[in-house]
Coordinates of C-alpha atoms in Angstrom, one line a residue:
M1 CA -18.5 33.1 6.8
H2 CA -16.0 31.1 4.7
K3 CA -14.8 28.0 6.5
I4 CA -11.4 26.6 6.0
S5 CA -11.8 23.2 4.3
V6 CA -9.7 20.3 5.7
A7 CA -9.8 16.9 4.1
L8 CA -8.5 14.0 6.3
L9 CA -7.6 11.0 4.1
V10 CA -9.0 7.6 5.2
T11 CA -7.3 4.5 4.0
P12 CA -7.4 0.9 5.5
E13 CA -4.1 1.7 7.1
S14 CA -5.2 4.9 8.9
T15 CA -5.1 5.0 12.6
S16 CA -8.1 6.4 14.4
G17 CA -6.2 8.3 17.1
T18 CA -4.5 10.7 14.6
L19 CA -7.5 10.8 12.2
F20 CA -10.1 11.7 14.8
G21 CA -7.6 13.6 17.0
M22 CA -6.9 16.1 14.3
Y23 CA -10.6 16.2 13.3
D24 CA -11.6 17.1 16.9
L25 CA -8.9 19.8 17.2
F26 CA -10.0 21.5 14.0
K27 CA -13.7 21.3 15.0
S28 CA -12.8 22.8 18.4
V29 CA -11.2 26.0 17.2
Q30 CA -13.0 29.1 18.6
R31 CA -16.1 26.9 19.4
D32 CA -14.7 25.4 22.6
W33 CA -12.9 28.5 23.9
H34 CA -16.1 30.5 23.5
L35 CA -18.0 27.7 25.4
L36 CA -15.6 27.9 28.3
Q37 CA -15.6 31.7 28.4
H38 CA -19.3 32.4 27.8
G39 CA -21.1 29.2 28.4
V40 CA -22.2 28.7 24.8
P41 CA -20.3 27.3 21.9
G42 CA -18.7 29.7 19.4
E43 CA -18.9 29.3 15.7
G44 CA -16.3 26.9 14.3
V45 CA -13.9 28.1 11.6
Y46 CA -12.8 24.8 10.1
E47 CA -14.8 22.3 8.1
P48 CA -13.0 19.0 8.4
R49 CA -14.2 16.0 6.3
L50 CA -13.2 12.4 6.1
V51 CA -12.4 11.6 2.5
G52 CA -11.4 8.3 0.7
R53 CA -11.7 6.3 -2.5
E54 CA -15.4 5.5 -1.8
T55 CA -18.0 7.0 0.5
G56 CA -19.8 5.0 3.2
F57 CA -18.4 2.9 6.0
A58 CA -14.7 1.7 5.8
T59 CA -12.7 -0.4 8.1
I60 CA -9.4 1.1 9.2
C61 CA -6.6 0.1 11.6
N62 CA -7.6 -2.0 14.6
G63 CA -10.9 -3.0 13.0
I64 CA -12.5 0.4 13.6
R65 CA -15.3 1.4 11.2
V66 CA -15.5 5.0 10.1
E67 CA -17.8 6.8 7.7
V68 CA -16.1 8.4 4.7
E69 CA -18.1 11.5 3.9
A70 CA -16.7 12.3 0.4
K71 CA -14.7 10.8 -2.4
I72 CA -11.2 12.2 -3.1
N73 CA -11.8 14.7 -5.9
A74 CA -9.1 16.8 -7.4
E75 CA -11.7 19.1 -8.9
Q76 CA -13.0 20.2 -5.5
P77 CA -11.0 23.1 -4.1
L78 CA -9.4 22.4 -0.7
D79 CA -7.5 24.5 1.7
I80 CA -5.7 21.7 3.6
I81 CA -5.3 18.0 3.1
C82 CA -4.1 16.0 6.2
L83 CA -2.6 12.6 5.9
P84 CA -2.8 10.6 9.2
D85 CA -0.1 8.0 10.0
L86 CA -0.3 4.6 8.3
F87 CA -0.1 1.3 10.2
I88 CA 2.5 -0.3 8.0
A89 CA 6.0 -1.7 8.8
P90 CA 8.8 0.7 7.9
D91 CA 10.2 -1.5 5.2
E92 CA 6.8 -2.6 3.8
P93 CA 6.5 -1.6 0.1
V94 CA 4.0 1.1 -0.8
A95 CA 4.6 1.2 -4.5
G96 CA 1.4 0.6 -6.5
R97 CA -0.7 0.6 -3.3
F98 CA -2.1 4.1 -3.2
E99 CA -2.2 5.2 -6.8
Q100 CA -5.5 7.0 -6.6
E101 CA -4.5 8.8 -3.5
L102 CA -1.1 9.8 -4.9
A103 CA -2.6 11.2 -8.1
W104 CA -5.1 13.2 -6.0
L105 CA -2.3 14.6 -3.9
Q106 CA -0.3 15.6 -6.9
A107 CA -3.2 17.4 -8.5
C108 CA -4.3 19.2 -5.4
Y109 CA -0.7 20.3 -4.7
E110 CA -0.5 21.8 -8.2
K111 CA -3.6 23.8 -7.5
G112 CA -2.3 25.3 -4.3
T113 CA -3.6 23.1 -1.6
L114 CA -1.5 22.8 1.6
L115 CA -0.5 19.2 2.3
A116 CA 0.2 18.0 5.8
A117 CA 1.4 14.6 6.8
A118 CA 1.7 13.0 10.3
C119 CA 4.2 10.4 11.2
S120 CA 4.4 7.6 8.5
G121 CA 1.9 9.5 6.4
T122 CA 4.9 11.3 5.0
L123 CA 5.6 8.2 2.9
L124 CA 2.7 9.2 0.7
L125 CA 4.2 12.5 0.0
A126 CA 7.5 10.9 -0.8
E127 CA 5.9 8.2 -3.0
A128 CA 4.1 10.9 -4.9
G129 CA 7.4 12.5 -5.7
L130 CA 6.5 15.7 -3.9
L131 CA 9.5 15.6 -1.6
N132 CA 12.2 15.2 -4.2
N133 CA 15.1 17.5 -3.2
M134 CA 13.0 18.7 -0.3
D135 CA 13.5 18.6 3.5
A136 CA 11.3 16.2 5.3
T137 CA 10.7 14.3 8.5
S138 CA 8.7 11.3 9.7
H139 CA 8.5 9.0 12.7
W140 CA 12.1 8.2 13.7
G141 CA 11.5 4.5 13.0
Y142 CA 10.8 5.3 9.3
C143 CA 13.5 7.8 8.6
D144 CA 16.3 5.3 7.7
V145 CA 13.9 3.6 5.2
M146 CA 12.9 6.9 3.7
R147 CA 16.5 7.8 3.1
E148 CA 17.2 4.5 1.3
R149 CA 13.9 4.4 -0.7
Y150 CA 13.9 8.1 -1.6
P151 CA 17.6 9.2 -1.8
S152 CA 16.8 12.7 -3.1
V153 CA 14.7 13.5 0.0
R154 CA 16.6 15.3 2.8
V155 CA 15.3 13.5 5.9
H156 CA 15.6 15.1 9.4
P157 CA 14.9 12.4 11.9
K158 CA 15.6 14.6 15.0
R159 CA 12.9 17.2 14.1
S160 CA 9.3 16.9 15.1
L161 CA 8.1 19.4 12.5
V162 CA 9.4 20.3 9.0
V163 CA 7.9 22.8 6.6
S164 CA 9.0 22.5 3.0
G165 CA 7.9 22.7 -0.7
R166 CA 6.6 25.5 -2.9
E167 CA 5.2 28.3 -0.8
H168 CA 6.0 26.1 2.2
R169 CA 2.9 24.0 1.4
L170 CA 4.3 20.7 2.5
V171 CA 4.2 20.2 6.3
M172 CA 5.3 17.1 8.1
A173 CA 5.3 16.0 11.7
G174 CA 7.4 13.2 13.3
G175 CA 6.2 10.3 15.4
G176 CA 3.6 9.7 18.1
T177 CA 1.6 12.7 19.3
S178 CA 3.6 15.2 17.2
W179 CA 0.4 15.3 15.1
Q180 CA -0.7 17.7 17.7
D181 CA 2.2 20.0 16.8
L182 CA 1.1 19.7 13.2
A183 CA -2.5 20.7 13.9
L184 CA -1.4 23.6 16.1
Y185 CA 0.9 24.8 13.3
L186 CA -1.8 24.6 10.7
I187 CA -4.2 26.5 12.9
A188 CA -1.6 29.2 13.7
R189 CA -0.7 29.5 10.0
T190 CA -4.2 29.6 8.5
L191 CA -6.1 31.4 11.3
G192 CA -3.8 32.9 13.9
L193 CA -1.4 32.3 16.8
R194 CA -4.0 33.2 19.4
Q195 CA -6.4 30.6 18.2
A196 CA -3.7 27.9 18.2
Q197 CA -2.7 28.9 21.8
E198 CA -6.3 28.6 22.9
V199 CA -6.5 25.1 21.5
A200 CA -3.3 24.2 23.2
K201 CA -4.6 25.5 26.6
I202 CA -7.9 23.6 26.3
Y203 CA -6.3 20.3 25.4
L204 CA -3.2 20.7 27.6
I205 CA -0.9 20.3 24.6
D206 CA 2.8 20.7 25.1
W207 CA 4.9 21.5 22.0
H208 CA 7.6 19.0 21.3
S209 CA 10.3 21.7 21.5
A210 CA 13.1 19.1 21.9
G211 CA 12.0 17.4 18.7
Q212 CA 11.6 13.6 18.6
Q213 CA 15.2 12.7 19.2
P214 CA 14.8 12.0 23.0
Y215 CA 12.0 9.5 22.2
A216 CA 13.9 7.6 19.5
L217 CA 15.2 4.1 20.1
L218 CA 18.9 4.5 19.4
A219 CA 19.6 0.9 18.8
R220 CA 17.6 0.4 15.6
T221 CA 19.6 -2.6 14.7
R222 CA 18.7 -5.9 13.2
Q223 CA 20.5 -9.2 13.4
S224 CA 22.8 -9.4 10.4
D225 CA 22.6 -12.2 7.8
D226 CA 26.4 -12.2 7.8
P227 CA 27.1 -15.1 10.2
I228 CA 30.3 -13.7 11.5
I229 CA 28.9 -10.2 12.1
G230 CA 25.7 -11.7 13.6
E231 CA 27.8 -13.6 16.1
C232 CA 29.6 -10.4 17.0
Q233 CA 26.2 -8.6 17.4
S234 CA 25.0 -11.3 19.8
W235 CA 28.2 -11.1 21.9
V236 CA 28.3 -7.3 22.2
A237 CA 24.6 -7.2 23.1
E238 CA 25.7 -8.9 26.4
H239 CA 29.2 -7.4 26.7
Y240 CA 28.9 -3.8 25.5
D241 CA 30.1 -2.6 28.9
T242 CA 33.4 -4.3 28.7
H243 CA 36.7 -2.6 28.0
C244 CA 37.5 -2.3 24.2
P245 CA 34.5 -4.3 22.9
V246 CA 35.3 -3.5 19.3
A247 CA 38.8 -5.1 19.6
A248 CA 37.2 -8.1 21.2
M249 CA 34.7 -8.5 18.4
M250 CA 37.4 -8.1 15.8
Q251 CA 39.4 -10.9 17.5
M252 CA 36.3 -13.1 17.6
S253 CA 35.7 -12.6 13.9
G254 CA 39.1 -13.7 12.8
L255 CA 39.1 -10.9 10.2
S256 CA 41.6 -8.2 9.5
E257 CA 40.7 -4.8 11.0
R258 CA 39.9 -3.4 7.6
S259 CA 37.7 -6.4 6.5
F260 CA 35.9 -6.5 9.9
K261 CA 35.0 -2.8 9.8
R262 CA 33.9 -3.0 6.2
R263 CA 31.7 -6.0 6.8
F264 CA 30.3 -4.6 10.0
Q265 CA 29.3 -1.4 8.4
K266 CA 27.7 -3.1 5.4
A267 CA 25.7 -5.5 7.7
T268 CA 24.5 -3.0 10.3
G269 CA 24.7 0.5 8.7
M270 CA 27.0 1.6 11.5
T271 CA 30.7 1.5 12.4
P272 CA 31.5 -1.0 15.2
I273 CA 32.1 1.8 17.7
Q274 CA 28.8 3.6 16.7
Y275 CA 27.0 0.3 17.3
V276 CA 28.6 0.0 20.7
H277 CA 27.6 3.5 21.6
T278 CA 24.0 3.0 20.6
L279 CA 23.7 -0.1 22.8
R280 CA 25.4 1.7 25.7
L281 CA 23.3 4.8 25.5
E282 CA 20.0 2.8 25.1
E283 CA 20.8 1.0 28.4
A284 CA 21.7 4.3 30.0
K285 CA 18.3 5.7 29.0
Q286 CA 16.6 2.7 30.6
L287 CA 18.6 3.2 33.8
L288 CA 17.9 6.9 34.0
E289 CA 14.2 6.2 33.6
S290 CA 13.9 3.3 36.1
T291 CA 16.5 3.9 38.8
D292 CA 17.9 6.5 41.1
T293 CA 21.5 5.5 40.4
S294 CA 23.7 8.5 40.0
I295 CA 24.5 9.6 36.5
E296 CA 28.2 9.0 37.1
A297 CA 27.5 5.5 38.3
I298 CA 25.3 4.8 35.2
A299 CA 28.1 6.1 32.9
G300 CA 30.5 3.6 34.5
E301 CA 27.9 0.8 34.5
V302 CA 27.4 1.0 30.7
G303 CA 31.1 1.2 29.9
Y304 CA 32.2 4.9 30.1
E305 CA 35.0 5.8 32.5
D306 CA 35.0 9.5 31.5
M307 CA 31.8 11.1 32.8
S308 CA 32.2 14.3 30.7
F309 CA 32.6 12.2 27.5
F310 CA 29.4 10.3 28.4
S311 CA 27.5 13.5 29.0
R312 CA 28.6 15.0 25.7
L313 CA 27.8 11.9 23.8
F314 CA 24.4 11.5 25.4
R315 CA 23.5 15.1 24.7
R316 CA 24.6 14.8 21.0
E317 CA 22.7 11.5 20.4
V318 CA 19.6 12.0 22.5
G319 CA 19.1 15.7 22.4
L320 CA 18.9 16.2 26.2
T321 CA 21.5 16.0 28.9
P322 CA 21.3 12.8 31.1
G323 CA 19.8 14.9 33.9
Q324 CA 17.2 16.5 31.6
Y325 CA 16.3 13.0 30.3
R326 CA 15.9 11.7 33.8
R327 CA 13.6 14.5 34.8
R328 CA 11.4 14.1 31.8
F329 CA 11.0 10.4 31.6
G330 CA 11.8 9.4 35.2
A331 CA 9.0 11.6 36.4
L332 CA 6.6 9.8 34.2
R333 CA 7.6 6.4 35.6
R334 CA 7.4 7.7 39.2
T335 CA 3.9 9.0 38.6
L336 CA 2.8 5.7 37.1
Q337 CA 4.3 3.8 40.0
S338 CA 2.5 6.0 42.4
I339 CA -0.9 5.3 40.9
T340 CA -0.3 1.6 40.3
P341 CA -2.2 -0.7 42.7
D342 CA -0.1 -2.4 45.3
G343 CA 1.2 -5.7 44.3
V344 CA 0.9 -5.0 40.6
P345 CA 4.4 -4.8 39.0
L346 CA 5.3 -2.0 36.7
N347 CA 7.6 -3.7 34.1
R348 CA 10.8 -2.0 33.2

């Protein structure tokens, strides 16, 4: 029986959760379902291997030592290559850092291999030039940098899974546990939907149908080097709920309206009102998660008098209604609180 070959790339920046999580899911296909149904393991279908520049033991993220089974080799036929996420800062340069790996990816792609990247692993596909003029996604915290660094790539930060490239052989997952979506998709595509559903049932995997938008930190803002705009940022961080905060910042800056808006946009990447909305909505998310305050009261508390406008804005930016968001993330908090020992605080 021909087994489907899966190479999982190991680099010093690889995280073990994604690396071994995907390894385990591929190894489990048909084997574990048969074990549960008949008491004996079934025959596995996939042959995952850890590959890297050199064989032997390598140290990856968090000081974990793993054994690399095979060298990256463009001459060896492969069905699938999986790129786990990389533990690097979003704006950390990758140029010149993965030259061997990039050449390998380019060569394998030309030969028909399906390339799949989880989270920040998408950076390797982009750096290899494979995503030029293609749709892509990555962890929401890396999408802005990807747009800036690779302007020809069409980045979709709200989506948890994107399929692109020739013969749809470039597959990318967003952040966090969306690598599970990636693995399920690869199983369904290369073997069948039934087998993917069996794996999902065994591991209790829920598909991220809402994408990664509800999980994203809206206020991905940094303090500006522009001293005037930086002062406005500091002020609005404490006073975003006030009436007309943009007008107040403009007055504080001493700039004309046109100059203020231009400098604010250049410094933060957002218009002043967009910046205010991100701060307000991030606080609303926290209140929905951690309190039982009514949604209408939360809208007023963060600065919105019009409840319907708040709801529409929240849905557009977060991907869920305020009520849906509370049910999803408030339930998690309540569950954690219920199992936390008495006297041990659960930080907000």
